[in-house]
mmCIF file of C-alpha atoms in Angstrom:
data_model
loop_
_atom_site.group_PDB
_atom_site.id
_atom_site.type_symbol
_atom_site.label_atom_id
_atom_site.label_comp_id
_atom_site.label_asym_id
_atom_site.label_seq_id
_atom_site.Cartn_x
_atom_site.Cartn_y
_atom_site.Cartn_z
ATOM 1 C CA MET A 1 214.481 51.305 201.727
ATOM 2 C CA SER A 2 212.859 50.805 198.220
ATOM 3 C CA ASP A 3 215.097 50.558 195.578
ATOM 4 C CA VAL A 4 217.154 47.189 196.323
ATOM 5 C CA SER A 5 218.810 44.603 194.154
ATOM 6 C CA GLU A 6 219.488 41.337 194.887
ATOM 7 C CA ASP A 7 223.202 39.879 194.051
ATOM 8 C CA ARG A 8 224.958 36.762 194.954
ATOM 9 C CA LEU A 9 229.068 37.226 196.334
ATOM 10 C CA TYR A 10 231.620 34.543 196.739
ATOM 11 C CA GLY A 11 231.059 32.380 193.881
ATOM 12 C CA GLY A 12 227.378 32.475 194.504
ATOM 13 C CA LYS A 13 228.021 31.514 198.115
ATOM 14 C CA VAL A 14 226.428 34.655 199.599
ATOM 15 C CA ILE A 15 222.877 36.212 198.947
ATOM 16 C CA LEU A 16 223.097 39.826 199.227
ATOM 17 C CA ARG A 17 220.233 42.442 198.947
ATOM 18 C CA GLN A 18 221.796 46.212 198.589
ATOM 19 C CA PRO A 19 220.732 49.461 197.673
ATOM 20 C CA ALA A 20 220.577 49.989 193.715
ATOM 21 C CA ALA A 21 221.995 53.222 194.350
ATOM 22 C CA GLY A 22 223.859 53.897 197.368
ATOM 23 C CA TYR A 23 227.130 52.009 198.498
ATOM 24 C CA ARG A 24 227.306 48.381 197.130
ATOM 25 C CA ALA A 25 229.410 45.651 198.084
ATOM 26 C CA ASN A 26 232.707 45.527 195.812
ATOM 27 C CA VAL A 27 235.955 43.740 195.231
ATOM 28 C CA ASP A 28 237.173 45.458 198.595
ATOM 29 C CA THR A 29 234.252 43.913 200.263
ATOM 30 C CA ILE A 30 235.443 40.630 199.445
ATOM 31 C CA LEU A 31 238.933 41.177 199.756
ATOM 32 C CA LEU A 32 238.924 42.071 203.354
ATOM 33 C CA ALA A 33 236.654 38.945 203.883
ATOM 34 C CA ALA A 34 239.404 36.938 202.499
ATOM 35 C CA ALA A 35 242.093 38.454 204.602
ATOM 36 C CA VAL A 36 240.285 37.563 207.817
ATOM 37 C CA THR A 37 242.015 35.120 209.979
ATOM 38 C CA ASP A 38 239.796 32.415 212.187
ATOM 39 C CA ALA A 39 239.043 33.770 215.720
ATOM 40 C CA GLU A 40 236.032 32.941 218.060
ATOM 41 C CA THR A 41 234.376 36.275 217.834
ATOM 42 C CA LEU A 42 234.795 38.518 215.370
ATOM 43 C CA LEU A 43 233.413 42.361 214.754
ATOM 44 C CA GLU A 44 233.035 44.011 211.791
ATOM 45 C CA ALA A 45 233.403 47.916 212.185
ATOM 46 C CA GLY A 46 230.835 49.751 210.008
ATOM 47 C CA CYS A 47 229.108 46.524 208.353
ATOM 48 C CA GLY A 48 226.997 48.089 205.912
ATOM 49 C CA VAL A 49 224.499 45.836 204.573
ATOM 50 C CA GLY A 50 226.821 42.637 205.829
ATOM 51 C CA GLY A 51 228.533 41.576 202.527
ATOM 52 C CA ALA A 52 232.260 41.204 204.109
ATOM 53 C CA LEU A 53 230.510 39.878 207.284
ATOM 54 C CA LEU A 54 228.705 37.119 205.161
ATOM 55 C CA CYS A 55 231.377 36.087 203.290
ATOM 56 C CA ALA A 56 234.063 35.922 206.325
ATOM 57 C CA ALA A 57 231.217 33.759 208.008
ATOM 58 C CA GLN A 58 231.101 31.389 205.076
ATOM 59 C CA ARG A 59 235.093 30.916 205.691
ATOM 60 C CA PHE A 60 234.582 30.230 209.396
ATOM 61 C CA PRO A 61 231.672 28.315 210.309
ATOM 62 C CA GLN A 62 232.151 27.892 213.583
ATOM 63 C CA SER A 63 232.921 31.489 214.513
ATOM 64 C CA ARG A 64 230.413 34.189 215.725
ATOM 65 C CA PHE A 65 230.063 37.373 214.036
ATOM 66 C CA LEU A 66 228.787 40.914 215.492
ATOM 67 C CA GLY A 67 228.349 43.569 212.614
ATOM 68 C CA VAL A 68 227.662 47.227 213.819
ATOM 69 C CA GLU A 69 226.480 49.806 211.297
ATOM 70 C CA ARG A 70 225.210 53.248 212.137
ATOM 71 C CA ASP A 71 222.900 53.656 209.057
ATOM 72 C CA PRO A 72 219.679 52.148 210.473
ATOM 73 C CA ALA A 73 218.468 51.523 207.067
ATOM 74 C CA TYR A 74 221.901 49.464 205.771
ATOM 75 C CA ALA A 75 221.571 47.763 209.577
ATOM 76 C CA GLU A 76 218.198 46.448 208.529
ATOM 77 C CA LEU A 77 219.440 45.069 205.180
ATOM 78 C CA ALA A 78 221.970 43.352 206.999
ATOM 79 C CA ARG A 79 219.712 41.593 209.268
ATOM 80 C CA GLU A 80 217.491 40.563 206.436
ATOM 81 C CA ASN A 81 220.692 39.279 204.965
ATOM 82 C CA VAL A 82 221.964 37.583 207.719
ATOM 83 C CA ALA A 83 218.428 35.507 207.975
ATOM 84 C CA SER A 84 218.515 34.534 203.931
ATOM 85 C CA ASN A 85 222.050 33.421 204.373
ATOM 86 C CA GLY A 86 220.957 31.092 207.587
ATOM 87 C CA GLY A 87 223.305 33.228 209.874
ATOM 88 C CA GLY A 88 221.094 33.912 212.430
ATOM 89 C CA ASN A 89 222.002 31.523 215.029
ATOM 90 C CA ARG A 90 225.796 33.235 215.049
ATOM 91 C CA ILE A 91 225.883 36.467 213.502
ATOM 92 C CA GLU A 92 223.978 39.667 214.984
ATOM 93 C CA ILE A 93 223.703 43.154 213.496
ATOM 94 C CA ILE A 94 223.603 46.163 215.931
ATOM 95 C CA THR A 95 222.602 49.485 214.884
ATOM 96 C CA ALA A 96 225.249 52.091 216.484
ATOM 97 C CA ASP A 97 228.095 54.244 215.560
ATOM 98 C CA ILE A 98 231.104 52.067 216.288
ATOM 99 C CA LEU A 99 233.103 54.941 217.337
ATOM 100 C CA GLY A 100 230.432 56.064 219.796
ATOM 101 C CA GLU A 101 229.907 55.119 223.513
ATOM 102 C CA GLN A 102 227.132 52.984 223.060
ATOM 103 C CA ALA A 103 228.822 50.762 220.603
ATOM 104 C CA PRO A 104 229.635 47.070 222.156
ATOM 105 C CA ARG A 105 232.710 47.062 224.387
ATOM 106 C CA GLY A 106 233.923 43.351 223.819
ATOM 107 C CA PRO A 107 236.549 42.463 223.917
ATOM 108 C CA PHE A 108 236.951 40.541 220.270
ATOM 109 C CA ASP A 109 238.984 38.100 219.486
ATOM 110 C CA GLY A 110 239.442 39.785 215.865
ATOM 111 C CA VAL A 111 238.371 43.061 214.335
ATOM 112 C CA PHE A 112 238.051 43.962 210.477
ATOM 113 C CA LEU A 113 236.703 47.002 208.462
ATOM 114 C CA ASN A 114 236.592 48.938 205.535
ATOM 115 C CA PRO A 115 236.744 52.456 206.841
ATOM 116 C CA PRO A 116 235.848 55.498 204.975
ATOM 117 C CA PHE A 117 238.690 56.390 202.757
ATOM 118 C CA ASP A 118 238.238 60.210 201.981
ATOM 119 C CA THR A 119 238.401 62.880 204.250
ATOM 120 C CA PRO A 120 236.051 66.215 203.934
ATOM 121 C CA GLY A 121 237.240 68.437 201.129
ATOM 122 C CA ARG A 122 239.411 65.555 199.399
ATOM 123 C CA GLY A 123 238.482 64.904 196.002
ATOM 124 C CA ARG A 124 235.334 64.906 194.186
ATOM 125 C CA LEU A 125 232.420 64.731 196.667
ATOM 126 C CA PRO A 126 230.502 61.525 196.336
ATOM 127 C CA ALA A 127 226.702 61.502 195.933
ATOM 128 C CA GLU A 128 224.549 62.166 199.020
ATOM 129 C CA GLU A 129 223.758 58.637 199.360
ATOM 130 C CA ARG A 130 227.373 57.256 199.141
ATOM 131 C CA ARG A 131 228.779 60.201 201.325
ATOM 132 C CA ALA A 132 228.981 58.168 204.651
ATOM 133 C CA ALA A 133 230.453 55.114 203.076
ATOM 134 C CA HIS A 134 233.279 57.344 201.404
ATOM 135 C CA VAL A 135 233.800 60.182 203.353
ATOM 136 C CA ALA A 136 235.137 59.736 207.030
ATOM 137 C CA ASP A 137 233.803 61.701 210.014
ATOM 138 C CA GLU A 138 237.192 60.609 211.699
ATOM 139 C CA PRO A 139 240.696 59.951 210.886
ATOM 140 C CA VAL A 140 241.800 56.288 210.717
ATOM 141 C CA GLU A 141 243.828 57.121 213.959
ATOM 142 C CA ILE A 142 240.448 57.257 215.932
ATOM 143 C CA TRP A 143 239.146 54.256 214.325
ATOM 144 C CA VAL A 144 242.422 52.512 215.354
ATOM 145 C CA LYS A 145 242.235 53.763 218.755
ATOM 146 C CA VAL A 146 238.992 52.872 219.530
ATOM 147 C CA LEU A 147 238.937 49.540 218.294
ATOM 148 C CA SER A 148 242.223 48.660 219.545
ATOM 149 C CA ASP A 149 240.733 49.151 223.087
ATOM 150 C CA ARG A 150 237.911 46.896 222.118
ATOM 151 C CA MET A 151 240.332 43.640 221.273
ATOM 152 C CA ARG A 152 241.628 41.087 223.701
ATOM 153 C CA GLY A 153 245.635 40.238 223.757
ATOM 154 C CA GLY A 154 246.401 38.400 220.519
ATOM 155 C CA ALA A 155 243.554 39.620 218.885
ATOM 156 C CA ALA A 156 244.219 40.672 215.099
ATOM 157 C CA LEU A 157 242.683 43.598 213.467
ATOM 158 C CA THR A 158 242.151 43.654 209.577
ATOM 159 C CA MET A 159 241.521 46.678 207.334
ATOM 160 C CA ILE A 160 241.379 47.457 203.355
ATOM 161 C CA HIS A 161 242.248 50.815 202.641
ATOM 162 C CA ARG A 162 244.002 53.158 199.894
ATOM 163 C CA ALA A 163 247.649 52.482 199.175
ATOM 164 C CA ASP A 164 248.371 56.056 199.560
ATOM 165 C CA ALA A 165 247.035 55.843 203.479
ATOM 166 C CA LEU A 166 249.561 53.753 204.348
ATOM 167 C CA GLN A 167 251.582 56.310 206.505
ATOM 168 C CA ASP A 168 248.586 57.490 208.529
ATOM 169 C CA ILE A 169 247.724 53.612 209.174
ATOM 170 C CA LEU A 170 251.031 53.003 210.266
ATOM 171 C CA ALA A 171 251.112 55.787 212.430
ATOM 172 C CA ALA A 172 247.733 55.128 213.886
ATOM 173 C CA LEU A 173 249.148 51.502 214.586
ATOM 174 C CA ALA A 174 251.975 52.379 216.473
ATOM 175 C CA GLY A 175 252.270 52.105 220.454
ATOM 176 C CA ARG A 176 248.727 50.198 219.935
ATOM 177 C CA LEU A 177 249.275 47.117 217.664
ATOM 178 C CA GLY A 178 251.785 45.301 216.306
ATOM 179 C CA GLY A 179 253.252 42.536 214.282
ATOM 180 C CA ILE A 180 251.831 44.774 211.252
ATOM 181 C CA ALA A 181 251.862 42.905 207.722
ATOM 182 C CA VAL A 182 251.056 45.071 204.552
ATOM 183 C CA TYR A 183 249.721 43.180 201.661
ATOM 184 C CA PRO A 184 249.446 45.452 198.584
ATOM 185 C CA VAL A 185 246.895 44.974 196.081
ATOM 186 C CA ARG A 186 247.879 46.086 192.306
ATOM 187 C CA PRO A 187 245.714 46.475 189.297
ATOM 188 C CA ARG A 188 248.550 44.441 187.210
ATOM 189 C CA ALA A 189 252.036 43.191 187.667
ATOM 190 C CA GLY A 190 254.268 46.216 187.488
ATOM 191 C CA GLU A 191 251.751 48.479 188.529
ATOM 192 C CA ALA A 192 251.607 50.755 191.706
ATOM 193 C CA ALA A 193 249.236 49.152 194.499
ATOM 194 C CA LYS A 194 246.088 51.070 194.533
ATOM 195 C CA ARG A 195 244.992 49.142 197.580
ATOM 196 C CA ILE A 196 246.342 47.778 200.845
ATOM 197 C CA LEU A 197 245.386 45.097 203.425
ATOM 198 C CA ILE A 198 246.886 45.596 206.901
ATOM 199 C CA ARG A 199 246.837 43.071 209.770
ATOM 200 C CA ALA A 200 247.909 43.946 213.329
ATOM 201 C CA VAL A 201 248.001 42.163 216.515
ATOM 202 C CA LYS A 202 247.349 43.199 220.135
ATOM 203 C CA GLY A 203 250.365 43.004 221.837
ATOM 204 C CA SER A 204 252.719 41.497 219.215
ATOM 205 C CA ARG A 205 256.529 42.644 218.926
ATOM 206 C CA ALA A 206 257.002 41.291 215.706
ATOM 207 C CA PRO A 207 258.665 43.567 212.928
ATOM 208 C CA LEU A 208 256.782 44.908 210.428
ATOM 209 C CA ARG A 209 256.483 42.668 206.887
ATOM 210 C CA LEU A 210 255.844 43.654 203.509
ATOM 211 C CA LEU A 211 254.444 40.738 201.650
ATOM 212 C CA HIS A 212 254.139 40.250 197.710
ATOM 213 C CA GLY A 213 250.501 40.875 197.532
ATOM 214 C CA LEU A 214 248.078 40.128 194.601
ATOM 215 C CA ASP A 215 247.743 41.241 190.953
ATOM 216 C CA LEU A 216 244.012 41.662 190.077
ATOM 217 C CA HIS A 217 244.585 41.018 186.326
ATOM 218 C CA ASP A 218 247.035 39.759 184.070
ATOM 219 C CA ALA A 219 247.424 39.870 180.154
ATOM 220 C CA SER A 220 245.047 36.790 179.685
ATOM 221 C CA GLY A 221 241.989 39.097 178.815
ATOM 222 C CA ALA A 222 240.161 37.334 181.611
ATOM 223 C CA LYS A 223 238.247 39.211 183.967
ATOM 224 C CA TYR A 224 240.668 38.738 187.001
ATOM 225 C CA ALA A 225 243.942 37.013 187.225
ATOM 226 C CA PRO A 226 243.786 33.250 188.365
ATOM 227 C CA ALA A 227 244.730 33.812 191.978
ATOM 228 C CA ALA A 228 242.496 36.837 192.290
ATOM 229 C CA ASP A 229 239.638 35.075 190.695
ATOM 230 C CA ALA A 230 239.968 32.410 193.087
ATOM 231 C CA ILE A 231 239.895 34.557 196.231
ATOM 232 C CA LEU A 232 236.788 36.437 194.919
ATOM 233 C CA LYS A 233 234.936 33.231 194.610
ATOM 234 C CA GLY A 234 235.557 31.900 197.905
ATOM 235 C CA ASP A 235 237.894 29.156 196.841
ATOM 236 C CA ALA A 236 240.695 30.644 198.305
ATOM 237 C CA ALA A 237 241.860 33.230 201.064
ATOM 238 C CA ILE A 238 244.392 35.823 201.453
ATOM 239 C CA SER A 239 247.579 34.354 203.260
ATOM 240 C CA TRP A 240 249.639 36.379 205.878
ATOM 241 C CA ASP A 241 252.674 33.895 205.826
#
């Protein structure tokens, strides 16, 4: 991949080479990493160039990580990023379709993902270099079904998605994972959430919880509200309590 930029995430803690024009790490990437809970072996399904994977690895230096990415160019950049951040001894990148038969079976102690949000024909068609990251070939139900089968009992699945996908996500989780917690992410206090983080646990029978969530911006004029700024810089994590 020729046109690549080198950026820093997580308050400069992570060096990330990524396509200048394709899908790029963003706020969703870091929010997902900040929402992952500690586990011995963690899988990122569709890891792209490794942004969320590397931020999560900063949080949990004793954990082992596996990133699965079907695009060979993105997977190769992810391997380069792992090496640049000194994670080669505990972070592995595999080129595969996580929903396919050739993907690693696990079982894993935790799974996290930022799946494509859109379905074919919905909204404006993204540029070709962004299509695979934005338009899902399979509905969220298939993602949950496949990944829940690769989790140990007690393992948590953590996902970021659009808030208007909540109904579909809850339907997908029903009968597969429990102890569901929903963490809304609002642009500002008093506004509707645009994103949600979801955490669900294999084998849990705990009731669903709707948490207070996070406001990204406030009236101060700063780029981010203090709580959001701390999370995006890697100085704080998202709490599921």
